[in-house]
Amino acid sequence: MEDYFNKLRKYNFWNKNIPALGFPRTKYTDTILDYTGNKLIKVLVGQRRVGKSYLLRQIAEKLIKQKIPAENIFYLNKEFTDFDFVNSYKDLELLIENYKKEINPKGKIYVLIDEIQNIEGWEHFANSYSQDYVDQYELFISGSNSKMLSGELATLLSGRYVSFEIFPFSFEEYVEILEKEANKSSYIEYMESGGLPELFVLPNEQTKRNYVSAIKDSVLLRDIIQRYNIKDPRLLEDIFVYLVNNASNLIAINNIVNFFKSNNRKTTYDTVSNYIEYITDTFLIHKTERFDIKGKDIILGNCKYYINDLAFKNYLYQGFSYGIGYKLENLVFLELRRAGFEVFIGAVKNKEVDFVAKKGNRTIYLQVTYSLENEQTATREYAPLQVIPDNYEKVVVSLDEITLPPNEGIFHLQAWKLRGFLK
């Protein structure tokens, strides 16, 4: 156990050791820290390699700056091979007991566990330690699967956790990191690259391509193929490729089945449906339902899928024709989700509204287009918003260099200014 503890010591803040912290993402850390001082489990969820580990360490650093002793913070990343010995929650409990014996922290202990879903029975640990009234603990955990808080687990932890979805770097973060001006040029550069954190330090296009491919392979293999004992891994990847290359388009599962059958690939509706669900569970792809604006109800059937980061398109599948308008729509979707909105595809009077975004009492209808310089395009994009029979905010987002005046209560917004509008 002493050898195991020495491995733990290497990654913690004890004895003025400062692990790598990365680019400060204060919008996340400040929001998460607003929920401290209670027994709620703070859960960070999101795709692998979007920076959850760095965020947990940044939270630890901020706790220390708030005068929490470094010795009272226990951090473990289950992704590191040094911790392969932590297989079950019993192993984790033994390690924490050893930490308490060696470090002797006084008062509340802040426990931060990365990729906790890789520890068997972790939910029993989380439930027990977060509610312990003898020894006080406050838990921050991360995971890469949306199902980690579903079903029986949600019942077990009911009312005892708050979750935060972590996304790749936003455009706002992109320009801050690279010290660029927020304008059309830098926005298109961001659009043609991506927001995965490691992309910002890799030296060339080939290295970036290999990195993005490795993320894709790791997620598909470790989070899906091994977990669900997938019988046709090639089909799983091909479905992922199909979703990436058809992002921002309305898709029906039957269309995907027919596509593969037309290419002499045997599959079924249930298989395709299950594989898509597995992919969306890993946060690689987001599914968005259609919403009847007048009837205020979900429309079953066709839906849209958006990529969690355009790097998967830009570096892996460039050959497929993919207009800049579709990429822009994908980025707008991600920005809405980052801002905490629930997002739908709108339908009203046989017209489609790109997005219906809802958060609390706020509802925004958005159309997305590359440019409004052409009168015919402007008429087409404004038309769906003009027929919506209510007074919620209506916005057209584009990459135009100039901002157009309001039109029948509909506002025009340049894409690189969207984040400020959503605040």
mmCIF file with all atom_site columns, C-alpha atoms in Angstrom, residues 23-28 167-179 190 195 200 338:
data_model
loop_
_atom_site.group_PDB
_atom_site.id
_atom_site.type_symbol
_atom_site.label_atom_id
_atom_site.label_alt_id
_atom_site.label_comp_id
_atom_site.label_asym_id
_atom_site.label_entity_id
_atom_site.label_seq_id
_atom_site.pdbx_PDB_ins_code
_atom_site.Cartn_x
_atom_site.Cartn_y
_atom_site.Cartn_z
_atom_site.occupancy
_atom_site.B_iso_or_equiv
_atom_site.pdbx_formal_charge
_atom_site.auth_seq_id
_atom_site.auth_comp_id
_atom_site.auth_asym_id
_atom_site.auth_atom_id
_atom_site.pdbx_PDB_model_num
ATOM 1  C CA . PHE A 1 23  ? -5.851  27.045 -19.369 1.00 0.00 ? 23  PHE A CA 1
ATOM 2  C CA . PRO A 1 24  ? -8.098  28.476 -16.621 1.00 0.00 ? 24  PRO A CA 1
ATOM 3  C CA . ARG A 1 25  ? -11.769 27.872 -17.459 1.00 0.00 ? 25  ARG A CA 1
ATOM 4  C CA . THR A 1 26  ? -13.234 30.171 -14.857 1.00 0.00 ? 26  THR A CA 1
ATOM 5  C CA . LYS A 1 27  ? -16.791 30.066 -16.220 1.00 0.00 ? 27  LYS A CA 1
ATOM 6  C CA . TYR A 1 28  ? -16.920 26.384 -15.317 1.00 0.00 ? 28  TYR A CA 1
ATOM 7  C CA . PHE A 1 167 ? -17.616 20.978 -23.680 1.00 0.00 ? 167 PHE A CA 1
ATOM 8  C CA . PRO A 1 168 ? -14.465 21.576 -25.758 1.00 0.00 ? 168 PRO A CA 1
ATOM 9  C CA . PHE A 1 169 ? -13.110 25.124 -25.816 1.00 0.00 ? 169 PHE A CA 1
ATOM 10 C CA . SER A 1 170 ? -15.595 27.738 -27.011 1.00 0.00 ? 170 SER A CA 1
ATOM 11 C CA . PHE A 1 171 ? -14.782 30.431 -29.553 1.00 0.00 ? 171 PHE A CA 1
ATOM 12 C CA . GLU A 1 172 ? -14.506 32.882 -26.666 1.00 0.00 ? 172 GLU A CA 1
ATOM 13 C CA . GLU A 1 173 ? -11.846 30.675 -25.069 1.00 0.00 ? 173 GLU A CA 1
ATOM 14 C CA . TYR A 1 174 ? -10.166 30.103 -28.460 1.00 0.00 ? 174 TYR A CA 1
ATOM 15 C CA . VAL A 1 175 ? -9.472  33.794 -29.047 1.00 0.00 ? 175 VAL A CA 1
ATOM 16 C CA . GLU A 1 176 ? -8.334  34.274 -25.458 1.00 0.00 ? 176 GLU A CA 1
ATOM 17 C CA . ILE A 1 177 ? -5.846  31.400 -25.636 1.00 0.00 ? 177 ILE A CA 1
ATOM 18 C CA . LEU A 1 178 ? -4.433  32.476 -29.003 1.00 0.00 ? 178 LEU A CA 1
ATOM 19 C CA . GLU A 1 179 ? -4.712  36.199 -28.223 1.00 0.00 ? 179 GLU A CA 1
ATOM 20 C CA . TYR A 1 190 ? -11.935 28.208 -35.145 1.00 0.00 ? 190 TYR A CA 1
ATOM 21 C CA . GLY A 1 195 ? -11.935 23.250 -29.682 1.00 0.00 ? 195 GLY A CA 1
ATOM 22 C CA . PHE A 1 200 ? -3.770  24.237 -29.299 1.00 0.00 ? 200 PHE A CA 1
ATOM 23 C CA . ARG A 1 338 ? -22.664 25.683 -23.376 1.00 0.00 ? 338 ARG A CA 1
#
